[in-house]
mmCIF file of C-alpha atoms in Angstrom:
data_model
loop_
_atom_site.group_PDB
_atom_site.id
_atom_site.type_symbol
_atom_site.label_atom_id
_atom_site.label_comp_id
_atom_site.label_asym_id
_atom_site.label_seq_id
_atom_site.Cartn_x
_atom_site.Cartn_y
_atom_site.Cartn_z
ATOM 1 C CA MET W 1 -14.643 -10.652 24.418
ATOM 2 C CA LYS W 2 -11.633 -11.773 22.411
ATOM 3 C CA GLU W 3 -8.307 -10.455 23.700
ATOM 4 C CA PHE W 4 -5.171 -9.764 21.708
ATOM 5 C CA GLU W 5 -2.065 -10.518 23.757
ATOM 6 C CA HIS W 6 0.417 -9.813 20.983
ATOM 7 C CA ILE W 7 0.013 -6.782 18.698
ATOM 8 C CA GLY W 8 2.190 -6.499 15.597
ATOM 9 C CA VAL W 9 2.790 -3.168 13.864
ATOM 10 C CA ILE W 10 4.009 -3.209 10.263
ATOM 11 C CA GLY W 11 5.774 0.060 9.510
ATOM 12 C CA GLY W 12 8.241 1.994 11.665
ATOM 13 C CA GLY W 13 7.442 5.561 10.616
ATOM 14 C CA ALA W 14 5.963 8.199 12.912
ATOM 15 C CA TRP W 15 2.389 6.857 12.794
ATOM 16 C CA GLY W 16 3.400 3.216 13.205
ATOM 17 C CA THR W 17 5.561 4.133 16.190
ATOM 18 C CA ALA W 18 2.780 6.192 17.762
ATOM 19 C CA LEU W 19 0.334 3.295 17.389
ATOM 20 C CA ALA W 20 2.841 0.873 18.901
ATOM 21 C CA GLN W 21 3.073 3.249 21.860
ATOM 22 C CA VAL W 22 -0.738 3.308 22.139
ATOM 23 C CA ALA W 23 -0.957 -0.507 22.032
ATOM 24 C CA ALA W 24 1.706 -0.809 24.731
ATOM 25 C CA ARG W 25 -0.030 1.674 27.021
ATOM 26 C CA ALA W 26 -3.386 -0.015 26.468
ATOM 27 C CA GLY W 27 -1.876 -3.284 27.690
ATOM 28 C CA ARG W 28 -0.255 -1.962 30.849
ATOM 29 C CA ASP W 29 -3.020 -3.181 33.128
ATOM 30 C CA GLN W 30 -2.717 -6.746 31.811
ATOM 31 C CA THR W 31 -0.675 -9.449 33.535
ATOM 32 C CA PRO W 32 1.603 -10.241 31.854
ATOM 33 C CA ALA W 33 1.812 -6.988 29.884
ATOM 34 C CA ARG W 34 0.797 -7.132 26.243
ATOM 35 C CA LYS W 35 3.591 -7.785 23.785
ATOM 36 C CA VAL W 36 4.010 -5.187 21.032
ATOM 37 C CA THR W 37 6.312 -5.919 18.101
ATOM 38 C CA LEU W 38 7.107 -3.137 15.616
ATOM 39 C CA TRP W 39 8.593 -4.098 12.262
ATOM 40 C CA ALA W 40 10.700 -1.466 10.476
ATOM 41 C CA ARG W 41 12.787 -1.581 7.304
ATOM 42 C CA GLU W 42 15.436 0.813 8.599
ATOM 43 C CA ALA W 43 18.128 -0.780 10.763
ATOM 44 C CA GLU W 44 18.733 2.486 12.645
ATOM 45 C CA VAL W 45 15.037 2.682 13.594
ATOM 46 C CA VAL W 46 15.120 -0.843 15.027
ATOM 47 C CA ASP W 47 18.331 -0.067 16.903
ATOM 48 C CA THR W 48 17.264 3.227 18.485
ATOM 49 C CA ILE W 49 13.872 1.877 19.571
ATOM 50 C CA ASN W 50 15.443 -1.165 21.242
ATOM 51 C CA THR W 51 18.441 0.592 22.803
ATOM 52 C CA ARG W 52 17.187 4.127 23.501
ATOM 53 C CA HIS W 53 13.388 3.596 23.453
ATOM 54 C CA GLU W 54 13.040 6.344 20.868
ATOM 55 C CA ASN W 55 12.439 6.478 17.121
ATOM 56 C CA ALA W 56 15.068 9.150 16.524
ATOM 57 C CA ARG W 57 14.497 9.222 12.748
ATOM 58 C CA PHE W 58 10.736 9.615 12.536
ATOM 59 C CA LEU W 59 9.520 10.591 16.026
ATOM 60 C CA PRO W 60 12.458 12.227 17.817
ATOM 61 C CA GLY W 61 12.263 13.369 21.399
ATOM 62 C CA ILE W 62 9.409 11.100 22.461
ATOM 63 C CA ALA W 63 10.171 8.373 24.992
ATOM 64 C CA LEU W 64 8.593 5.046 24.048
ATOM 65 C CA ASP W 65 7.230 2.412 26.388
ATOM 66 C CA GLU W 66 9.903 -0.175 27.116
ATOM 67 C CA SER W 67 7.518 -2.979 26.135
ATOM 68 C CA VAL W 68 7.622 -1.784 22.500
ATOM 69 C CA ARG W 69 10.152 -4.017 20.758
ATOM 70 C CA ALA W 70 11.344 -3.297 17.226
ATOM 71 C CA THR W 71 12.440 -5.975 14.795
ATOM 72 C CA SER W 72 13.756 -6.319 11.259
ATOM 73 C CA SER W 73 12.095 -9.751 11.034
ATOM 74 C CA VAL W 74 8.693 -9.530 9.375
ATOM 75 C CA GLU W 75 8.082 -13.140 10.451
ATOM 76 C CA GLU W 76 8.275 -12.104 14.099
ATOM 77 C CA ALA W 77 5.746 -9.299 13.675
ATOM 78 C CA ALA W 78 3.444 -11.479 11.554
ATOM 79 C CA SER W 79 3.123 -14.003 14.388
ATOM 80 C CA ALA W 80 1.010 -11.506 16.364
ATOM 81 C CA ASP W 81 -2.672 -12.010 17.244
ATOM 82 C CA ALA W 82 -3.584 -8.803 15.367
ATOM 83 C CA LEU W 83 -1.658 -6.617 12.933
ATOM 84 C CA LEU W 84 -1.684 -2.851 12.445
ATOM 85 C CA MET W 85 -0.649 -2.126 8.847
ATOM 86 C CA VAL W 86 0.995 1.289 8.706
ATOM 87 C CA THR W 87 2.998 1.091 5.479
ATOM 88 C CA PRO W 88 2.363 3.822 2.849
ATOM 89 C CA ALA W 89 -0.654 3.161 0.655
ATOM 90 C CA GLN W 90 1.316 2.682 -2.556
ATOM 91 C CA HIS W 91 3.503 -0.010 -0.918
ATOM 92 C CA MET W 92 0.632 -1.848 0.769
ATOM 93 C CA ARG W 93 0.255 -4.534 -1.907
ATOM 94 C CA SER W 94 3.923 -5.564 -1.915
ATOM 95 C CA VAL W 95 4.109 -5.686 1.885
ATOM 96 C CA CYS W 96 0.917 -7.762 2.037
ATOM 97 C CA ALA W 97 2.353 -10.158 -0.544
ATOM 98 C CA GLY W 98 5.347 -10.698 1.717
ATOM 99 C CA LEU W 99 3.063 -11.414 4.664
ATOM 100 C CA LYS W 100 0.846 -13.869 2.778
ATOM 101 C CA PRO W 101 2.815 -17.049 3.600
ATOM 102 C CA LEU W 102 3.246 -15.944 7.217
ATOM 103 C CA LEU W 103 -0.147 -14.723 8.455
ATOM 104 C CA LYS W 104 -2.512 -17.086 10.250
ATOM 105 C CA PRO W 105 -6.004 -17.286 8.669
ATOM 106 C CA GLY W 106 -8.530 -15.004 10.361
ATOM 107 C CA THR W 107 -5.931 -12.645 11.838
ATOM 108 C CA PRO W 108 -7.369 -9.123 12.121
ATOM 109 C CA VAL W 109 -5.429 -6.626 10.007
ATOM 110 C CA LEU W 110 -6.139 -3.008 10.897
ATOM 111 C CA LEU W 111 -5.350 -0.734 7.933
ATOM 112 C CA CYS W 112 -3.877 2.500 9.251
ATOM 113 C CA ALA W 113 -2.607 4.100 6.019
ATOM 114 C CA LYS W 114 -4.758 6.365 3.855
ATOM 115 C CA GLY W 115 -4.923 6.376 0.079
ATOM 116 C CA VAL W 116 -6.098 4.889 -3.197
ATOM 117 C CA GLU W 117 -3.755 2.569 -5.095
ATOM 118 C CA GLN W 118 -2.383 4.057 -8.308
ATOM 119 C CA GLY W 119 -3.129 2.151 -11.476
ATOM 120 C CA THR W 120 -5.737 -0.223 -10.063
ATOM 121 C CA LEU W 121 -7.775 2.566 -8.365
ATOM 122 C CA LYS W 122 -8.413 0.124 -5.504
ATOM 123 C CA LEU W 123 -9.225 1.080 -1.934
ATOM 124 C CA LEU W 124 -6.811 -0.449 0.566
ATOM 125 C CA THR W 125 -9.389 -2.970 1.790
ATOM 126 C CA GLU W 126 -9.605 -4.203 -1.800
ATOM 127 C CA VAL W 127 -5.820 -4.419 -2.005
ATOM 128 C CA LEU W 128 -5.800 -6.370 1.261
ATOM 129 C CA ALA W 129 -8.484 -8.786 0.017
ATOM 130 C CA GLU W 130 -6.440 -9.529 -3.106
ATOM 131 C CA ALA W 131 -2.946 -9.656 -1.638
ATOM 132 C CA LEU W 132 -3.669 -11.081 1.830
ATOM 133 C CA PRO W 133 -7.013 -12.904 1.529
ATOM 134 C CA GLN W 134 -6.742 -14.775 4.843
ATOM 135 C CA ALA W 135 -6.793 -11.483 6.800
ATOM 136 C CA LEU W 136 -9.879 -10.135 8.574
ATOM 137 C CA PRO W 137 -9.978 -6.461 7.466
ATOM 138 C CA ALA W 138 -10.513 -3.380 9.597
ATOM 139 C CA VAL W 139 -9.771 0.335 9.093
ATOM 140 C CA LEU W 140 -8.407 2.923 11.540
ATOM 141 C CA SER W 141 -8.837 6.522 10.400
ATOM 142 C CA GLY W 142 -9.537 9.923 11.874
ATOM 143 C CA PRO W 143 -8.089 13.255 13.027
ATOM 144 C CA SER W 144 -4.736 12.374 14.555
ATOM 145 C CA PHE W 145 -1.150 13.582 14.465
ATOM 146 C CA ALA W 146 1.458 10.970 15.346
ATOM 147 C CA ALA W 147 3.454 13.143 17.746
ATOM 148 C CA GLU W 148 0.353 14.132 19.713
ATOM 149 C CA VAL W 149 -0.872 10.523 19.939
ATOM 150 C CA ALA W 150 2.553 9.299 21.048
ATOM 151 C CA ARG W 151 2.691 11.981 23.761
ATOM 152 C CA GLY W 152 -0.706 10.895 25.076
ATOM 153 C CA LEU W 153 -2.677 13.981 24.055
ATOM 154 C CA PRO W 154 -6.449 13.375 23.693
ATOM 155 C CA THR W 155 -7.472 11.920 20.321
ATOM 156 C CA ALA W 156 -10.660 10.337 18.940
ATOM 157 C CA ILE W 157 -10.697 8.172 15.822
ATOM 158 C CA THR W 158 -12.894 5.757 13.839
ATOM 159 C CA LEU W 159 -12.265 2.009 13.906
ATOM 160 C CA ALA W 160 -14.329 0.287 11.218
ATOM 161 C CA CYS W 161 -14.811 -3.468 10.935
ATOM 162 C CA ALA W 162 -17.632 -5.511 9.411
ATOM 163 C CA ASP W 163 -17.283 -8.092 12.204
ATOM 164 C CA GLU W 164 -18.653 -6.221 15.226
ATOM 165 C CA GLU W 165 -17.189 -8.609 17.814
ATOM 166 C CA ILE W 166 -13.690 -8.333 16.368
ATOM 167 C CA GLY W 167 -14.076 -4.599 15.822
ATOM 168 C CA LYS W 168 -15.005 -3.954 19.437
ATOM 169 C CA ALA W 169 -12.212 -6.258 20.629
ATOM 170 C CA LEU W 170 -9.767 -4.145 18.612
ATOM 171 C CA VAL W 171 -11.241 -0.993 20.171
ATOM 172 C CA HIS W 172 -10.477 -2.390 23.612
ATOM 173 C CA ALA W 173 -7.037 -3.597 22.525
ATOM 174 C CA ILE W 174 -5.812 -0.124 21.581
ATOM 175 C CA GLY W 175 -8.279 2.170 23.351
ATOM 176 C CA LEU W 176 -7.145 4.501 26.138
ATOM 177 C CA PRO W 177 -8.740 7.418 27.968
ATOM 178 C CA THR W 178 -6.630 9.653 25.715
ATOM 179 C CA PHE W 179 -6.969 7.535 22.540
ATOM 180 C CA ARG W 180 -10.626 6.832 21.887
ATOM 181 C CA PRO W 181 -11.555 4.615 18.922
ATOM 182 C CA TYR W 182 -15.255 4.785 17.993
ATOM 183 C CA TYR W 183 -16.530 1.564 16.411
ATOM 184 C CA ALA W 184 -18.226 1.650 12.993
ATOM 185 C CA SER W 185 -19.098 -1.020 10.450
ATOM 186 C CA ASP W 186 -18.632 1.182 7.351
ATOM 187 C CA LEU W 187 -15.140 0.419 6.028
ATOM 188 C CA ILE W 188 -15.647 2.258 2.734
ATOM 189 C CA GLY W 189 -16.673 5.481 4.454
ATOM 190 C CA ALA W 190 -13.671 5.332 6.783
ATOM 191 C CA GLU W 191 -11.322 4.740 3.843
ATOM 192 C CA ILE W 192 -12.677 7.422 1.511
ATOM 193 C CA GLY W 193 -12.455 10.135 4.157
ATOM 194 C CA GLY W 194 -8.811 9.405 4.838
ATOM 195 C CA ALA W 195 -7.812 9.177 1.181
ATOM 196 C CA VAL W 196 -9.579 12.291 -0.100
ATOM 197 C CA LYS W 197 -8.721 14.603 2.794
ATOM 198 C CA ASN W 198 -5.002 14.199 2.027
ATOM 199 C CA VAL W 199 -5.575 15.572 -1.475
ATOM 200 C CA LEU W 200 -7.735 18.425 -0.212
ATOM 201 C CA ALA W 201 -5.160 19.326 2.439
ATOM 202 C CA ILE W 202 -2.638 20.063 -0.310
ATOM 203 C CA ALA W 203 -5.157 22.485 -1.821
ATOM 204 C CA CYS W 204 -5.733 24.175 1.545
ATOM 205 C CA GLY W 205 -1.986 24.455 2.028
ATOM 206 C CA ILE W 206 -1.665 26.195 -1.339
ATOM 207 C CA VAL W 207 -4.374 28.675 -0.265
ATOM 208 C CA GLU W 208 -2.403 29.361 2.920
ATOM 209 C CA GLY W 209 0.915 29.607 1.092
ATOM 210 C CA LYS W 210 -0.522 32.099 -1.387
ATOM 211 C CA GLY W 211 -1.893 34.218 1.481
ATOM 212 C CA PHE W 212 -5.511 34.016 0.317
ATOM 213 C CA GLY W 213 -6.868 34.189 3.873
ATOM 214 C CA ALA W 214 -9.056 32.207 6.251
ATOM 215 C CA SER W 215 -12.279 32.808 4.305
ATOM 216 C CA ALA W 216 -10.843 31.171 1.197
ATOM 217 C CA ARG W 217 -9.552 28.214 3.208
ATOM 218 C CA ALA W 218 -12.946 27.717 4.868
ATOM 219 C CA ALA W 219 -14.711 27.826 1.503
ATOM 220 C CA LEU W 220 -12.273 25.351 -0.024
ATOM 221 C CA THR W 221 -12.580 22.966 2.932
ATOM 222 C CA THR W 222 -16.380 23.048 2.681
ATOM 223 C CA ARG W 223 -16.458 22.516 -1.075
ATOM 224 C CA GLY W 224 -13.839 19.813 -0.647
ATOM 225 C CA PHE W 225 -16.080 18.032 1.825
ATOM 226 C CA ALA W 226 -18.810 18.102 -0.829
ATOM 227 C CA GLU W 227 -16.398 16.359 -3.217
ATOM 228 C CA MET W 228 -15.522 13.753 -0.596
ATOM 229 C CA THR W 229 -19.196 13.131 0.099
ATOM 230 C CA ARG W 230 -20.129 12.725 -3.575
ATOM 231 C CA LEU W 231 -17.394 10.174 -4.161
ATOM 232 C CA GLY W 232 -18.027 8.325 -0.912
ATOM 233 C CA LEU W 233 -21.761 7.966 -1.493
ATOM 234 C CA SER W 234 -21.189 6.736 -5.039
ATOM 235 C CA LEU W 235 -18.968 3.946 -3.640
ATOM 236 C CA GLY W 236 -21.461 2.916 -0.960
ATOM 237 C CA ALA W 237 -20.233 4.867 2.052
ATOM 238 C CA ARG W 238 -22.726 6.036 4.651
ATOM 239 C CA PRO W 239 -23.362 9.769 5.101
ATOM 240 C CA GLU W 240 -22.879 9.556 8.869
ATOM 241 C CA THR W 241 -19.422 8.041 8.435
ATOM 242 C CA LEU W 242 -18.369 10.781 6.026
ATOM 243 C CA ALA W 243 -19.675 13.404 8.475
ATOM 244 C CA GLY W 244 -17.868 11.712 11.379
ATOM 245 C CA LEU W 245 -14.314 11.485 12.676
ATOM 246 C CA SER W 246 -12.813 9.673 9.692
ATOM 247 C CA GLY W 247 -14.341 12.102 7.181
ATOM 248 C CA LEU W 248 -15.182 15.632 8.264
ATOM 249 C CA GLY W 249 -13.143 15.358 11.454
ATOM 250 C CA ASP W 250 -9.952 14.359 9.664
ATOM 251 C CA LEU W 251 -10.579 16.964 6.961
ATOM 252 C CA ILE W 252 -10.867 19.765 9.530
ATOM 253 C CA LEU W 253 -7.611 18.783 11.216
ATOM 254 C CA THR W 254 -5.581 18.211 8.073
ATOM 255 C CA CYS W 255 -6.748 21.378 6.315
ATOM 256 C CA ASN W 256 -6.014 23.663 9.264
ATOM 257 C CA SER W 257 -2.621 22.741 10.641
ATOM 258 C CA PRO W 258 0.890 22.936 9.171
ATOM 259 C CA GLN W 259 1.644 19.831 11.250
ATOM 260 C CA SER W 260 -0.106 18.001 8.420
ATOM 261 C CA ARG W 261 2.489 16.751 5.923
ATOM 262 C CA ASN W 262 0.016 17.325 3.103
ATOM 263 C CA MET W 263 -0.967 20.850 4.128
ATOM 264 C CA SER W 264 2.652 21.876 4.712
ATOM 265 C CA LEU W 265 3.537 20.516 1.273
ATOM 266 C CA GLY W 266 0.747 22.611 -0.239
ATOM 267 C CA MET W 267 1.984 25.682 1.642
ATOM 268 C CA ALA W 268 5.449 25.217 0.164
ATOM 269 C CA LEU W 269 3.941 24.866 -3.323
ATOM 270 C CA GLY W 270 1.949 28.054 -2.769
ATOM 271 C CA GLN W 271 5.147 29.848 -1.740
ATOM 272 C CA GLY W 272 6.796 28.900 -5.030
ATOM 273 C CA LYS W 273 8.836 25.796 -4.223
ATOM 274 C CA THR W 274 8.825 22.886 -6.651
ATOM 275 C CA LEU W 275 7.438 19.489 -5.750
ATOM 276 C CA GLU W 276 10.873 17.938 -6.269
ATOM 277 C CA GLU W 277 12.456 20.380 -3.810
ATOM 278 C CA ILE W 278 9.809 19.676 -1.185
ATOM 279 C CA LEU W 279 9.845 15.883 -1.439
ATOM 280 C CA GLY W 280 13.648 15.781 -1.582
ATOM 281 C CA SER W 281 13.904 17.427 1.839
ATOM 282 C CA ARG W 282 11.521 15.007 3.624
ATOM 283 C CA HIS W 283 11.873 11.594 5.268
ATOM 284 C CA SER W 284 8.148 10.882 5.503
ATOM 285 C CA VAL W 285 5.497 10.335 2.830
ATOM 286 C CA SER W 286 2.844 12.905 1.885
ATOM 287 C CA GLU W 287 0.126 10.481 0.790
ATOM 288 C CA GLY W 288 -1.946 13.115 -1.014
ATOM 289 C CA VAL W 289 0.726 13.514 -3.709
ATOM 290 C CA PHE W 290 0.463 9.856 -4.668
ATOM 291 C CA SER W 291 -3.290 9.480 -4.184
ATOM 292 C CA ALA W 292 -4.374 12.612 -6.065
ATOM 293 C CA THR W 293 -4.406 11.146 -9.575
ATOM 294 C CA ALA W 294 -5.903 7.863 -8.329
ATOM 295 C CA VAL W 295 -8.720 9.699 -6.498
ATOM 296 C CA VAL W 296 -9.525 11.780 -9.582
ATOM 297 C CA GLU W 297 -9.451 8.748 -11.886
ATOM 298 C CA LEU W 298 -11.661 6.796 -9.489
ATOM 299 C CA ALA W 299 -14.131 9.709 -9.414
ATOM 300 C CA ALA W 300 -14.170 9.927 -13.207
ATOM 301 C CA LYS W 301 -14.827 6.187 -13.411
ATOM 302 C CA HIS W 302 -17.989 6.763 -11.369
ATOM 303 C CA GLY W 303 -19.006 9.986 -13.091
ATOM 304 C CA ILE W 304 -18.225 12.191 -10.075
ATOM 305 C CA GLU W 305 -16.991 15.765 -10.494
ATOM 306 C CA MET W 306 -14.155 16.757 -8.119
ATOM 307 C CA PRO W 307 -12.689 20.059 -9.391
ATOM 308 C CA ILE W 308 -10.518 20.813 -6.351
ATOM 309 C CA SER W 309 -9.001 17.329 -6.376
ATOM 310 C CA GLU W 310 -8.538 17.604 -10.149
ATOM 311 C CA ALA W 311 -6.617 20.861 -9.661
ATOM 312 C CA VAL W 312 -4.299 19.217 -7.119
ATOM 313 C CA ALA W 313 -3.740 16.243 -9.421
ATOM 314 C CA GLY W 314 -2.860 18.661 -12.228
ATOM 315 C CA ILE W 315 -0.295 20.412 -10.040
ATOM 316 C CA VAL W 316 1.444 17.304 -8.666
ATOM 317 C CA THR W 317 1.669 15.718 -12.124
ATOM 318 C CA GLY W 318 3.060 18.920 -13.668
ATOM 319 C CA ARG W 319 0.131 19.459 -16.051
ATOM 320 C CA LEU W 320 -0.759 22.738 -14.332
ATOM 321 C CA ASN W 321 1.208 25.273 -12.375
ATOM 322 C CA VAL W 322 -0.279 26.617 -9.155
ATOM 323 C CA ASP W 323 -1.529 29.876 -10.657
ATOM 324 C CA GLU W 324 -3.181 28.104 -13.605
ATOM 325 C CA ALA W 325 -4.972 25.717 -11.251
ATOM 326 C CA ILE W 326 -6.211 28.568 -9.060
ATOM 327 C CA LEU W 327 -7.475 30.544 -12.073
ATOM 328 C CA ALA W 328 -9.330 27.488 -13.388
ATOM 329 C CA LEU W 329 -11.137 27.071 -10.044
ATOM 330 C CA LEU W 330 -11.976 30.777 -9.659
ATOM 331 C CA THR W 331 -13.427 31.055 -13.149
ATOM 332 C CA ARG W 332 -15.729 28.051 -12.979
ATOM 333 C CA PRO W 333 -19.402 28.833 -13.750
ATOM 334 C CA PHE W 334 -21.615 29.845 -10.838
ATOM 335 C CA LYS W 335 -23.811 26.963 -9.651
ATOM 336 C CA ASN W 336 -26.359 26.000 -7.013
ATOM 337 C CA GLU W 337 -24.682 24.926 -3.780
ATOM 338 C CA SER W 338 -26.480 21.573 -3.599
#
């Protein structure tokens, strides 16, 4: 089986740092230990990781493995045997364009962000194919919070790659007893689950913030899963992928915990705060805000009805206020469940 001795991580936020920690721990039993290089834009992130072994800005209070080395040189990270791309979805194309002259042909690139590109309505594998065509694509997606992963708490996730040999080699490169990637070949299914659940989590947060109760949140999560499934199947995803870790699993986690950036944003909206107030107080990105309109437009392009996602898109674009969106959902005609 192919081995990856040098793992590069592109993106020094909480999730990128957690995955760098995972890659370092997975290589501990190797001699010499696997090299892990984390590229970050922020100079203070690079400095604190290298001097204090902590990402004080995005993942404070968690000690990082000393073999994780941060760099401000994208060339250094791009020289790795495999790359984990953890930049926000809407910046993926520009970062890939910068990597294009640097990346060796056939290098596996594991997409770890979740979203649909605004404007083009492209999935991130499509963005990667256009902007970094020499890369071998893979997708990592599933129910996971960065702080829990970095602390070594048990997590299971989907790793999708069309090339089974490379996919399983990546599983072994980052897999741990407490971080369990399950191999799949369905990249589209893994991507759709991650992108849509962020939008639905905002809706579930609004339900929580308005105090509508657990029954309402359960109903919304279930109907949201139906929306995810309709869109995924129309794009060629497999039902078992959508019902697995990267679809239903991630949806359950994100729609039921305020640790989720998207759910907590929805809670604040439900409590009456404006989107500008919420985003202005945060360092990290809530992907659902930026993917909502793209998901809805992609669904419309394929003739798929997604009323919950449409309501969220209306709220984040300012076309609807929260109460108007809720009323529109509650007064929809009664229909058959299937």
